[in-house]
Coordinates of C-alpha atoms and ligand atoms in Angstrom, one line a residue:
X111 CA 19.3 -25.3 9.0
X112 CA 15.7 -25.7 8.3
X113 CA 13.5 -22.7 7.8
X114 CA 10.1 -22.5 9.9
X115 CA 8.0 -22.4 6.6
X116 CA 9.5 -25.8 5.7
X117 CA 8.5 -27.5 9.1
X118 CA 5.8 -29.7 7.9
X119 CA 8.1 -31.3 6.3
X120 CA 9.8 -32.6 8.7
X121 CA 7.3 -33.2 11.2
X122 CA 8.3 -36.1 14.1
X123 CA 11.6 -34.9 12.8
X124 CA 15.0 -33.6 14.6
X125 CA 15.8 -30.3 13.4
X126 CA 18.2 -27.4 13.4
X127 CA 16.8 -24.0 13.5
X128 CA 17.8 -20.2 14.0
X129 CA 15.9 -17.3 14.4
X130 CA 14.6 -14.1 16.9
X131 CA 12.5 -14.6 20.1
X132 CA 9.5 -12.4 19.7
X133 CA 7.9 -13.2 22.9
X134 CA 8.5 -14.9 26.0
X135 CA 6.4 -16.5 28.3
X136 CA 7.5 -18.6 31.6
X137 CA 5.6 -21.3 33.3
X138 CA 6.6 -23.6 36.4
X139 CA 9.7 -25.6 34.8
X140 CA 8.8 -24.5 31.0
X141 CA 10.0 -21.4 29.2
X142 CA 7.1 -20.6 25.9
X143 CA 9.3 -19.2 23.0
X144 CA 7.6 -17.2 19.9
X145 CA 10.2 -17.6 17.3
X146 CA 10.7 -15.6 13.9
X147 CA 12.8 -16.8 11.5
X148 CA 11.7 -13.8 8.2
X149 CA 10.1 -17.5 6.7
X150 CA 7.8 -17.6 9.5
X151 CA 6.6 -17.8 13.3
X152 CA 6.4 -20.9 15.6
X153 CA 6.0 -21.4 19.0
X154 CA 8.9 -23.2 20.8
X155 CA 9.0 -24.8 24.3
X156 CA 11.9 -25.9 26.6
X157 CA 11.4 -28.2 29.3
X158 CA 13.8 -28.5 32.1
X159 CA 13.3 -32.0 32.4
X160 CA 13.0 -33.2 29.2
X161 CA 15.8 -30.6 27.5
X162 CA 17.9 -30.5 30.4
X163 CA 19.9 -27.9 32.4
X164 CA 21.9 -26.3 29.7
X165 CA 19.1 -25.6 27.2
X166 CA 16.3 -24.7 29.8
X167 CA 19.3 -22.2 31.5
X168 CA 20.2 -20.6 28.3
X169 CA 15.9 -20.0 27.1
X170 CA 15.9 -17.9 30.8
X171 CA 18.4 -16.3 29.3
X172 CA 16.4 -15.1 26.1
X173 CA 14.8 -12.0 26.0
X174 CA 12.6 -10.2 22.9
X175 CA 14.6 -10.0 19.7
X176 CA 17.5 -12.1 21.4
X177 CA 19.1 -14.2 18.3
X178 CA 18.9 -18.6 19.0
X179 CA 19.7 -21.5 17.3
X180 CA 18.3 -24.7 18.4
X181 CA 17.8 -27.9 17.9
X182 CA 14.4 -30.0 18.8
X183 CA 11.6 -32.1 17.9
X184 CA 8.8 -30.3 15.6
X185 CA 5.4 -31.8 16.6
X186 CA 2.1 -31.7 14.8
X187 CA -0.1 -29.2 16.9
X188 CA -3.0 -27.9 15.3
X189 CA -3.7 -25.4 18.1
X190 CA -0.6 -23.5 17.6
X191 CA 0.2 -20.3 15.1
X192 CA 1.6 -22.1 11.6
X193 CA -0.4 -26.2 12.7
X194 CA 3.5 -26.9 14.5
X195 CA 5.5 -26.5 17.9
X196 CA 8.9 -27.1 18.4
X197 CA 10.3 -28.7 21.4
X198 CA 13.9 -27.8 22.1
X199 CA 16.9 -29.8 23.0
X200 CA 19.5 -27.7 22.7
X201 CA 19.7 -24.1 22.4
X202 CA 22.7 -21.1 21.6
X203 CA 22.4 -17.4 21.9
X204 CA 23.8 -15.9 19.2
X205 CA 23.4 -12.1 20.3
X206 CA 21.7 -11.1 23.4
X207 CA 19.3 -8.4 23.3
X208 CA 18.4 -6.1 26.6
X209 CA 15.7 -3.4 26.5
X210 CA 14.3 -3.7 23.0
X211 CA 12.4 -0.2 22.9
X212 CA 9.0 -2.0 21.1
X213 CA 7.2 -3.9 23.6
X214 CA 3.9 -5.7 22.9
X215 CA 2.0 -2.8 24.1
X216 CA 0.7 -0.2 22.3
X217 CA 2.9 2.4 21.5
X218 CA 2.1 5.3 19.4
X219 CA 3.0 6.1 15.6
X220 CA 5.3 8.4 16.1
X221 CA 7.4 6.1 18.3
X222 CA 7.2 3.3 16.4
X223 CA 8.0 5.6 13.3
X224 CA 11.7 6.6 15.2
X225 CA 12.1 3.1 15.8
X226 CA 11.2 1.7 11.6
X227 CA 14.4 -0.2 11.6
X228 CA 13.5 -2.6 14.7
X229 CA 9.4 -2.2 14.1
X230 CA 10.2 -4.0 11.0
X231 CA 10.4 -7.3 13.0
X232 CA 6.9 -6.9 14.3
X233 CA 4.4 -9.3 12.6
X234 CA 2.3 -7.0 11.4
X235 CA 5.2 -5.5 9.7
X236 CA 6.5 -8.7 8.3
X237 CA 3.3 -9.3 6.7
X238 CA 2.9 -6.0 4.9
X239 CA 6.2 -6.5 3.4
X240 CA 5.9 -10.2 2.6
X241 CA 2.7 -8.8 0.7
X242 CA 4.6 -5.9 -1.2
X243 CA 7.2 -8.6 -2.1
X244 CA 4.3 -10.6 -4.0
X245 CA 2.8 -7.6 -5.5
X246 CA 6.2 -6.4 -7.0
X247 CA 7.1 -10.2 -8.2
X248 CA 3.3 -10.7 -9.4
X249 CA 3.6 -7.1 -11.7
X250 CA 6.9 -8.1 -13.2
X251 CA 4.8 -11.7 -14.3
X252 CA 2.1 -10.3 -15.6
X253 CA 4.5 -7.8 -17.9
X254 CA 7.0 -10.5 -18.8
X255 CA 4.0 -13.2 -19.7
X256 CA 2.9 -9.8 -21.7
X257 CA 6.0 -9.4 -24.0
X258 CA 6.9 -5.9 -22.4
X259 CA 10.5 -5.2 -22.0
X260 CA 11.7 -3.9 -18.6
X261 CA 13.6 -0.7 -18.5
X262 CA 15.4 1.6 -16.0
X263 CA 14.3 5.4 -16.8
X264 CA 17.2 7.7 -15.6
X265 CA 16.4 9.3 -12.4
X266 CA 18.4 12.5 -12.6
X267 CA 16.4 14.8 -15.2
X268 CA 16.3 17.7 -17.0
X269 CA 13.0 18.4 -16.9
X270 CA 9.5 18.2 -15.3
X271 CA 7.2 15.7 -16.5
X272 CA 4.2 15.9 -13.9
X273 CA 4.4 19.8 -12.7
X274 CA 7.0 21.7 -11.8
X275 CA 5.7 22.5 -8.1
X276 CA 6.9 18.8 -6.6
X277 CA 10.5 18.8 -8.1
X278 CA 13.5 18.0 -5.7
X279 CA 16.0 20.3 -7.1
X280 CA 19.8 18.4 -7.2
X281 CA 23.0 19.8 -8.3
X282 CA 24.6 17.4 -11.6
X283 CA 27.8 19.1 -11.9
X284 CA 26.9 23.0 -11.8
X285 CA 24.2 22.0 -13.9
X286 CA 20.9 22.2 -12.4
X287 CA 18.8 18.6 -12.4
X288 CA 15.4 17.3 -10.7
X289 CA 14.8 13.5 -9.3
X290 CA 12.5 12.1 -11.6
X291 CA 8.9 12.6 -11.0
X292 CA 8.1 10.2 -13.9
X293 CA 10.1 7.8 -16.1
X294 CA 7.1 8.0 -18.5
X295 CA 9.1 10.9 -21.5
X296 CA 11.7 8.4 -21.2
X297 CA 9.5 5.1 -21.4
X298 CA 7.7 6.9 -24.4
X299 CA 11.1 7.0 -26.7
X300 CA 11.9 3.5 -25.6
X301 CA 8.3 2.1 -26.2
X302 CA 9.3 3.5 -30.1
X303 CA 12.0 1.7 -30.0
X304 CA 10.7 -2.1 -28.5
X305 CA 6.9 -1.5 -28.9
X306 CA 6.1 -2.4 -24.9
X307 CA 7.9 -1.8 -22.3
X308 CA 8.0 -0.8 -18.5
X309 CA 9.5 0.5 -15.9
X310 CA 10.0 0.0 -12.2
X311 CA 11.8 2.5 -10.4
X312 CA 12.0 5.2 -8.0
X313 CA 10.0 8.5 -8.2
X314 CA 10.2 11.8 -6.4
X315 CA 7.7 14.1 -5.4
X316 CA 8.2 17.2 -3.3
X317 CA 4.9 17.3 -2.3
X318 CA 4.8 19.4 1.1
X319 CA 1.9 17.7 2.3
X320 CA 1.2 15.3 5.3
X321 CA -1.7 13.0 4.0
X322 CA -1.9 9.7 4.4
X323 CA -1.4 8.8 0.6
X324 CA 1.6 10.9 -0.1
X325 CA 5.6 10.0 -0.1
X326 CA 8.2 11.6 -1.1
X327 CA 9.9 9.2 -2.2
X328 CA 7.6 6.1 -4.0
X329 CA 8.2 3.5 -6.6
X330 CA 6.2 3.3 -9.6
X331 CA 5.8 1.0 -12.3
X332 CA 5.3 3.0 -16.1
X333 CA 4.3 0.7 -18.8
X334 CA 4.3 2.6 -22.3
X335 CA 2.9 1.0 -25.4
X336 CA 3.0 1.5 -28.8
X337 CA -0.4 1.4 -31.2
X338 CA -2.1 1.8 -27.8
X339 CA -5.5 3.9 -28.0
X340 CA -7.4 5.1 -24.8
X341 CA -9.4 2.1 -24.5
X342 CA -6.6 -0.6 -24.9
X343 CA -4.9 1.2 -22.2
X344 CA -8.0 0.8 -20.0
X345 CA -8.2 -3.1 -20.8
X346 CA -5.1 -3.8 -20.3
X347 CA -5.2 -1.7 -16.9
X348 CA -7.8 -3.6 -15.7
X349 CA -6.7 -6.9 -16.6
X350 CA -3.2 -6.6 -14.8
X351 CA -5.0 -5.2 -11.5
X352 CA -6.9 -8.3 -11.7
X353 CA -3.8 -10.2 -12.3
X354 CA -1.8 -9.1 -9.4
X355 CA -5.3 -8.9 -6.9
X356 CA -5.9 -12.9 -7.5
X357 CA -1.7 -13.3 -7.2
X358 CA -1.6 -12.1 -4.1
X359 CA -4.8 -13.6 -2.8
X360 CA -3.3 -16.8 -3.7
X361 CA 0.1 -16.8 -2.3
X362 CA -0.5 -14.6 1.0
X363 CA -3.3 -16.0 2.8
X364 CA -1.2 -15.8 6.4
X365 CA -0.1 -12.9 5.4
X366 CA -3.9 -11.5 4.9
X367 CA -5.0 -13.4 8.6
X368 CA -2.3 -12.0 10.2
X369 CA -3.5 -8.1 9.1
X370 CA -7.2 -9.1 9.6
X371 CA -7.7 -8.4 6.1
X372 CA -11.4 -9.2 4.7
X373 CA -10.5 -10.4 1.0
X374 CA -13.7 -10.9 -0.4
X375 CA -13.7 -7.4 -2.1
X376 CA -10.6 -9.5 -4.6
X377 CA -12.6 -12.7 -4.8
X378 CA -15.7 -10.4 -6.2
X379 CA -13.8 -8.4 -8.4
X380 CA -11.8 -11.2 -10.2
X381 CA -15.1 -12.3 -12.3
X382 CA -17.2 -8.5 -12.3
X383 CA -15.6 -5.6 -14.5
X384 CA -14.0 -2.6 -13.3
X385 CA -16.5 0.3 -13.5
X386 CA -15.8 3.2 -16.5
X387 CA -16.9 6.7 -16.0
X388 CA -16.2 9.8 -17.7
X389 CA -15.2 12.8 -15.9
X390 CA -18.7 13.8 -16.6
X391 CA -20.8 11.1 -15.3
X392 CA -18.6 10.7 -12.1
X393 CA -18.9 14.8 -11.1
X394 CA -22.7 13.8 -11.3
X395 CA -22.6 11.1 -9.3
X396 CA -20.4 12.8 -7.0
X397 CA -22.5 16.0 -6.7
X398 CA -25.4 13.7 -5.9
X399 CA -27.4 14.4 -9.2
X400 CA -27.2 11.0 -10.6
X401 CA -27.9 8.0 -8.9
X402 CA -25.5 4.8 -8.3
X403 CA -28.1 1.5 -8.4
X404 CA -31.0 3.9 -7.6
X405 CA -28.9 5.9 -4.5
X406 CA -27.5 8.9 -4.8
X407 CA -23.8 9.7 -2.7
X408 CA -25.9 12.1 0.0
X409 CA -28.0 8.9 1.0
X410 CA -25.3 6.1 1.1
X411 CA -23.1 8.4 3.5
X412 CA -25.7 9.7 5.7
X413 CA -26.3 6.0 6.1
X414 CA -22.7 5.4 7.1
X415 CA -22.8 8.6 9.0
X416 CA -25.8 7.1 11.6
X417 CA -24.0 3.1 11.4
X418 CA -20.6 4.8 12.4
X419 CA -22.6 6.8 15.5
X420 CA -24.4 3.9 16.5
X421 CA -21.4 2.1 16.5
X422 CA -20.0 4.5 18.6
X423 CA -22.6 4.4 21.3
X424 CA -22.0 0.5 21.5
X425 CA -18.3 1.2 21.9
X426 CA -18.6 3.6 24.7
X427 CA -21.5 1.2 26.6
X428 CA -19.2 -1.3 26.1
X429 CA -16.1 0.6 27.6
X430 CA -18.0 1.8 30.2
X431 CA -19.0 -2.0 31.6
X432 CA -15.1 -2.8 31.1
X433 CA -14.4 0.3 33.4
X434 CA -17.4 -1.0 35.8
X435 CA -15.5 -4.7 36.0
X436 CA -12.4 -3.4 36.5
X437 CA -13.2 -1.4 39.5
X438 CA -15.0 -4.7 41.3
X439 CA -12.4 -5.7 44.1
X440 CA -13.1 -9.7 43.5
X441 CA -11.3 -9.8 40.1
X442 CA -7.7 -10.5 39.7
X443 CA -4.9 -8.4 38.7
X444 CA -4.1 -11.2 35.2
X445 CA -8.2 -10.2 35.0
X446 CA -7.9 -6.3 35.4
X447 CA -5.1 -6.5 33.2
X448 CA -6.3 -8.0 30.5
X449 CA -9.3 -5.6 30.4
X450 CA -7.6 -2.9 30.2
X451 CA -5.6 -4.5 27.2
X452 CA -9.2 -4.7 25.9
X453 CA -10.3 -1.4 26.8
X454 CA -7.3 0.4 24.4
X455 CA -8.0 -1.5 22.3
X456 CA -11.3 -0.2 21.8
X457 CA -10.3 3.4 22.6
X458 CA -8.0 3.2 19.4
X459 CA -11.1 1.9 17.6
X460 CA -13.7 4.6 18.9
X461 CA -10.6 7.3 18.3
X462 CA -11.2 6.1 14.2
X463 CA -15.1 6.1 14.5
X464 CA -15.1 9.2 15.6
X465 CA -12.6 10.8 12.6
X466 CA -15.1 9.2 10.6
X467 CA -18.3 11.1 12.0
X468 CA -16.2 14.2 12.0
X469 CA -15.3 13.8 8.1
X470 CA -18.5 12.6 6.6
X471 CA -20.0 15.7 6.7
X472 CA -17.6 17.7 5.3
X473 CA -16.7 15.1 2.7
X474 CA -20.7 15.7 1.8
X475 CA -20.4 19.3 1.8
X476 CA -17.0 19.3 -0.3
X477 CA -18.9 17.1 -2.8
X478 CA -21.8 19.0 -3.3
X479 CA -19.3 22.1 -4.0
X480 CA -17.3 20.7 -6.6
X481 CA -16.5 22.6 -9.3
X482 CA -17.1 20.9 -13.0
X483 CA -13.7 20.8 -14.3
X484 CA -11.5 20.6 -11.3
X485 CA -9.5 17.3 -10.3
X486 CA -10.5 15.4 -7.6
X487 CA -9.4 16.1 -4.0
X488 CA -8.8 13.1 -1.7
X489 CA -12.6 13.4 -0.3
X490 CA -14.1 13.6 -3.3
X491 CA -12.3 10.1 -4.6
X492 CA -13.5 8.5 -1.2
X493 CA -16.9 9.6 -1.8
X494 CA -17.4 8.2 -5.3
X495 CA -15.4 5.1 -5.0
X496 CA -17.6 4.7 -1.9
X497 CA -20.5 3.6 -4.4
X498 CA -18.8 0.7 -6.1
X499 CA -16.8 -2.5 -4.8
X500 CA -15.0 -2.6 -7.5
X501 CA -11.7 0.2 -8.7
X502 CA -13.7 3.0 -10.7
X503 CA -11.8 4.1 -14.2
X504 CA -12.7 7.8 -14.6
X505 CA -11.4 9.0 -18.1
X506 CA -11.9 11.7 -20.5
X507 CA -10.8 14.4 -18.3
X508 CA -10.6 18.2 -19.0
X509 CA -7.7 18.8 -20.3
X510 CA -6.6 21.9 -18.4
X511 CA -5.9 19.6 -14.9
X512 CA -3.6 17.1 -16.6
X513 CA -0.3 16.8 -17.5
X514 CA 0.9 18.9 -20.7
X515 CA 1.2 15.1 -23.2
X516 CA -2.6 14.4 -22.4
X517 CA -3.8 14.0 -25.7
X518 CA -6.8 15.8 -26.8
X519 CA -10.2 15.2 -27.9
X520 CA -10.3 15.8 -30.9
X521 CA -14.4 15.6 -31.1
X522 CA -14.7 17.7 -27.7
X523 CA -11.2 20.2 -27.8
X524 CA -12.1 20.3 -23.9
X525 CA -11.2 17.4 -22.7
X526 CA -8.1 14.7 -22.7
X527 CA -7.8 11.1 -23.0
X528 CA -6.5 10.8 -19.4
X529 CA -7.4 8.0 -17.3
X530 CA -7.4 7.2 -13.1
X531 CA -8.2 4.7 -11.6
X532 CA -9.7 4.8 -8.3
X533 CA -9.5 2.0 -5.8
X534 CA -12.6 1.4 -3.1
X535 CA -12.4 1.4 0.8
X536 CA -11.8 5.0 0.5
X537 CA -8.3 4.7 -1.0
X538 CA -8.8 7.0 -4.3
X539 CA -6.2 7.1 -7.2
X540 CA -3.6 4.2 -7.6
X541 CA -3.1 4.8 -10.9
X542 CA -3.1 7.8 -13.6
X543 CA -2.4 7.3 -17.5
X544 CA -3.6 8.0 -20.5
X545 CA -3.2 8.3 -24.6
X546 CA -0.4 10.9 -25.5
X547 CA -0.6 13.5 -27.6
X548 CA 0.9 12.8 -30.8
X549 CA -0.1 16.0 -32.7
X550 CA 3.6 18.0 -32.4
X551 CA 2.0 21.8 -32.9
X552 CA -0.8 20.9 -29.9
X553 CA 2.3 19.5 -27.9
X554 CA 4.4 22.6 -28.4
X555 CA 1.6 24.8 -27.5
X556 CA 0.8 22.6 -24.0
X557 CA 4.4 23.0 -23.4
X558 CA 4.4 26.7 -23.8
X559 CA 1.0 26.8 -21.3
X560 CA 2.7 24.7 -18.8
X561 CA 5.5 27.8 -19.1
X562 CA 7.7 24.8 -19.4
X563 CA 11.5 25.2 -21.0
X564 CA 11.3 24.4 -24.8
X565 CA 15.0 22.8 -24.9
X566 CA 14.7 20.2 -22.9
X567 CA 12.0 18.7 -24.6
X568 CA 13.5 18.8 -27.9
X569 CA 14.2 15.0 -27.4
X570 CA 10.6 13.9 -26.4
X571 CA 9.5 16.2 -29.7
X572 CA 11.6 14.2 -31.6
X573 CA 9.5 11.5 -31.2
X574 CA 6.5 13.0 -33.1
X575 CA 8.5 13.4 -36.0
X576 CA 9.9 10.2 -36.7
X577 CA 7.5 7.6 -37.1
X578 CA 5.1 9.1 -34.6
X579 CA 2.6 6.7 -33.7
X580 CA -1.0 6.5 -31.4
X581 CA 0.6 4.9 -28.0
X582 CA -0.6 5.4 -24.5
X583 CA 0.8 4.4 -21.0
X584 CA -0.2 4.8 -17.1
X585 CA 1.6 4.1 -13.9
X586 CA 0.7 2.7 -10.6
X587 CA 1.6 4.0 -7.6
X588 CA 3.8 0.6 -5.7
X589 CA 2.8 1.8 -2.1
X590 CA -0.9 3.0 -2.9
X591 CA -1.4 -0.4 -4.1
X592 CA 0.1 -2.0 -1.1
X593 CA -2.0 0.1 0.8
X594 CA -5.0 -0.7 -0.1
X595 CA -4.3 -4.7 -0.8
X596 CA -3.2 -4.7 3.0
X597 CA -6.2 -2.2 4.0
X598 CA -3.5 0.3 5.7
X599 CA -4.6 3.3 7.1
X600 CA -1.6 5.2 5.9
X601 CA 0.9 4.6 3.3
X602 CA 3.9 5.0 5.5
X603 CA 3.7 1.1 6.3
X604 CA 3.8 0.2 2.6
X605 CA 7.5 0.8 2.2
X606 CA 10.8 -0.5 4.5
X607 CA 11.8 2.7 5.3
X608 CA 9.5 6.0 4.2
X609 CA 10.4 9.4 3.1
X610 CA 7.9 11.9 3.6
X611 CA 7.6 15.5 4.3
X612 CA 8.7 15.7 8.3
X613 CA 10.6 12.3 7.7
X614 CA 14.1 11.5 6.5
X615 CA 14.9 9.1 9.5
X616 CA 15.8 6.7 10.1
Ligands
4AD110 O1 -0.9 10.3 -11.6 P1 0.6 10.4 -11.7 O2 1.2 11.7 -11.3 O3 0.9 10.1 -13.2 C1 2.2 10.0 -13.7 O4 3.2 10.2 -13.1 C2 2.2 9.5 -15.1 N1 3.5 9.9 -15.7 C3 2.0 8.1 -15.2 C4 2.0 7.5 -16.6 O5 1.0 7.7 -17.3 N2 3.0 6.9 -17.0 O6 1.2 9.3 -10.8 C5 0.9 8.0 -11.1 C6 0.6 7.2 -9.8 C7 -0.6 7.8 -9.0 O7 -1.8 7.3 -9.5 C8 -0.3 7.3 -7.6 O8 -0.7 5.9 -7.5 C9 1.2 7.4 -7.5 O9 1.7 7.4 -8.9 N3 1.6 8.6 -6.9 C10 2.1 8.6 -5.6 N4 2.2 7.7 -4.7 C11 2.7 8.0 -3.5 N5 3.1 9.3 -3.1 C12 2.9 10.3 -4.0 N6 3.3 11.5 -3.7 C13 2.4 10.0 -5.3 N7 2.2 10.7 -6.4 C14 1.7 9.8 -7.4
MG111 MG1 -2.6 11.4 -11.0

């Protein structure tokens, strides 16, 4: 059996094949097969006269997501999707398939969000993953070539490591347990053990929110290293987002065409450092009272504001002349249809221009009512990152909005060597780390302030008394990466099958 992706390889060449039919498209005495075999997409054509009755029978036979194998001819073809075409000689339904529910129309999220377990075949789909695949494979490269040493964090735990508000509550044997918000306590006592190490697991957060950055259920990767100050943490941060940004860019260029997805922002950042702010500097930049390359916030979204209105008029002209065409008895119903194909499209396109309008402004007016010494909310994260093309480090945070292990300045007692990284395009935090507190009284006292229970941290303290040393850590967020790498407009593509608040199925 050879895969699609292996077809130039063979090209002149009889083959065997198997796969899915996509799409079908009939012509007089040809049938047009779209085939998917997960390694890639080719188009394949039966003849009747040159494959003969039984093949040519059996491709009338094929619907969408029916399973083949064939045999044929791969020819060079520059024209088609993938440079090949395949012309069939012989072909064998596997399993039929009658009614698949996801057509090639437009269908809407909801639908599509019932149906995860067969939308996973669309091509969009396919590339998303195929992307997540190389982001996961690319992170465990750049630790390995790094000399950190995986581990697995336990997943039941005993205590709350990133605010008690978002646990999952779980039964361990009459003994109440949370699913792990964090495997970071944990990589922290291992990290004393093999000096760096990571992890890569599943998360939970019980966040009852319906954004379009939240799951409930997300994989994050927790590297933890020893003799680690702030600003190694931010260098090494930066280094394996640049790492895994020209990994993927490298290996996924279908991928990328396939999503539409402009790349240049990666090529630009792999040579041009990450921007570093404190949590100072940023709330001025966000509050408009310091400028970005001599513009404040206020001036660069008022400018997107009229650009997104404008575009807006075009769209409706444009719609309206569609309309206009349509209604003009000489053009034919393949015509009309196709216009109207065109015109939902741009429907869907004005429906995302116009959640823009509505949001600038209030995005402008959140920012200008920040409060020094509050985190950031979701607008405030697109506004800011909105003034750089490349992620946007902001550290040295007030202590009193981060987690109780922040460890504190000790030249300004206000704030905490915390770090986030915020990614641009309006995608906000991917990651959140920072240098723990090592001082064992300051640690008790957080722990006390966070009204958090003393015993089960009587492990993690342990750590500050035996050989305590400086070491910091972060984690990245797997799907918030995905989504922005793949320019989603919601993270519930980034993962097979999502768990969110309103979402257990399927
Ligand atoms: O900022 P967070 O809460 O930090 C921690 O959990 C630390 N223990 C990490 C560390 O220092 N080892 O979460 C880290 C990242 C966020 O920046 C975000 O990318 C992702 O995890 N994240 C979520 N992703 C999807 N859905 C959610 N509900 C998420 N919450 C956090
Ligand atoms: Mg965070």
């Amino acid at each position: 059996m050879i895969q699609i992706k292996d077809f130039k390889d063979y090209e002149g060449k009889q083959i065997e094949t198997q796969g899915w039919v996509m799409n079908k498209r009939s012509s007089k005495g040809i049938e047009f097969l779209i085939l998917r075999d997960g390694s890639g997409f080719v188009q394949a054509i039966v003849t009747e006269t040159e494959a003969g009755e039984q093949a040519y029978t059996a491709a009338k036979q094929c619907n969408q997501e029916t399973s083949v194998r064939i045999k044929g001819t791969v020819v060079k073809d520059e024209k088609q999707i993938g440079g090949y075409e395949l012309h069939i000689s012989q072909l064998e339904i596997i399993g039929h398939s009658e009614d698949y529910p996801i057509s090639n129309k437009a269908h809407g999220i909801e639908f599509l969000a019932d149906n995860r377990h067969l939308w996973l075949r669309s091509k969009r789909q396919w590339a998303i993953m195929k992307i997540r695949n190389q982001i996961i494979f690319a992170i465990h490269n750049f630790f390995q070539k790094e000399g950190f040493v995986q581990m697995d964090a336990p997943i039941f735990t005993g205590n709350a490591a990133e605010g008690t508000t978002t646990l999952f509550s779980t039964d361990f044997y009459e003994q109440p347990a949370y699913l792990s918000q964090s495997g970071q306590l944990y990589g922290e006592a291992m990290a004393m053990a093999m000096g760096k190490i990571y992890t890569f697991g599943p998360t939970f957060r019980a966040e009852k929110s319906k954004t379009r950055r939240h799951l409930s259920e997300f994989w994050m990767i927790e590297p933890e290293m020893a003799f680690f100050d702030l600003e190694m943490n931010m260098n090494l941060i930066e280094a394996f987002l640049k790492f895994v940004t020209a990994s993927v860019l490298e290996n996924c260029k279908p991928e990328f065409e396939i999503l539409e997805r402009d790349t240049t922002i990666f090529e630009n950042m792999a040579n041009t450092n990450f921007t570093r702010l404190t949590y100072d500097d940023a709330v001025k930049i966000l509050k408009g009272e310091k400028e970005v390359n001599g513009r404040k916030t206020t001036e660069t979204l008022q400018q997107d504001l009229s650009e997104v209105l404008q575009e807006i008029e075009k769209i409706n002209q444009e719609i309206s002349e569609k309309e206009k065409a349509i209604s003009e008895s000489t053009i034919s119903k393949g015509q009309s249809n196709f216009i109207r194909n065109k015109i939902d499209q741009l429907k869907n396109t004005l429906k995302d221009l116009e959640v823009k309008a509505k949001n600038i402004p209030e995005w402008l007016k959140s920012a200008a009512d920040f409060t020094y010494g509050e985190d950031f909310g979701g607008s405030d994260e697109t506004v800011l990152t909105r003034m750089f093309d490349v992620p946007v480090m902001v550290y040295n945070w007030p202590h009193e909005v981060k987690a109780f292990y922040m460890k504190r300045d000790k030249n300004s007692p206000l704030l905490a060597k915390g770090v986030d990284v915020l990614a641009p395009e309006g995608y906000g935090e991917i990651v959140g780390g920072g240098e723990r507190e090592t001082d064992l009284n300051l640690l008790i006292e957080k722990i006390n302030e966070h009204k958090l229970p003393m015993s089960v941290f009587e492990w993690y303290l342990d750590l500050r008394k035996y050989g305590s040393v400086p070491h910091s850590g972060f984690g990245l967020g797997l799907e918030r990466m995905v989504a922005w790498v793949c320019k989603l407009p919601h993270i519930r593509e980034t993962i097979p099958f999502p768990r969110m608040y309103g979402r257990l199925m399927p």
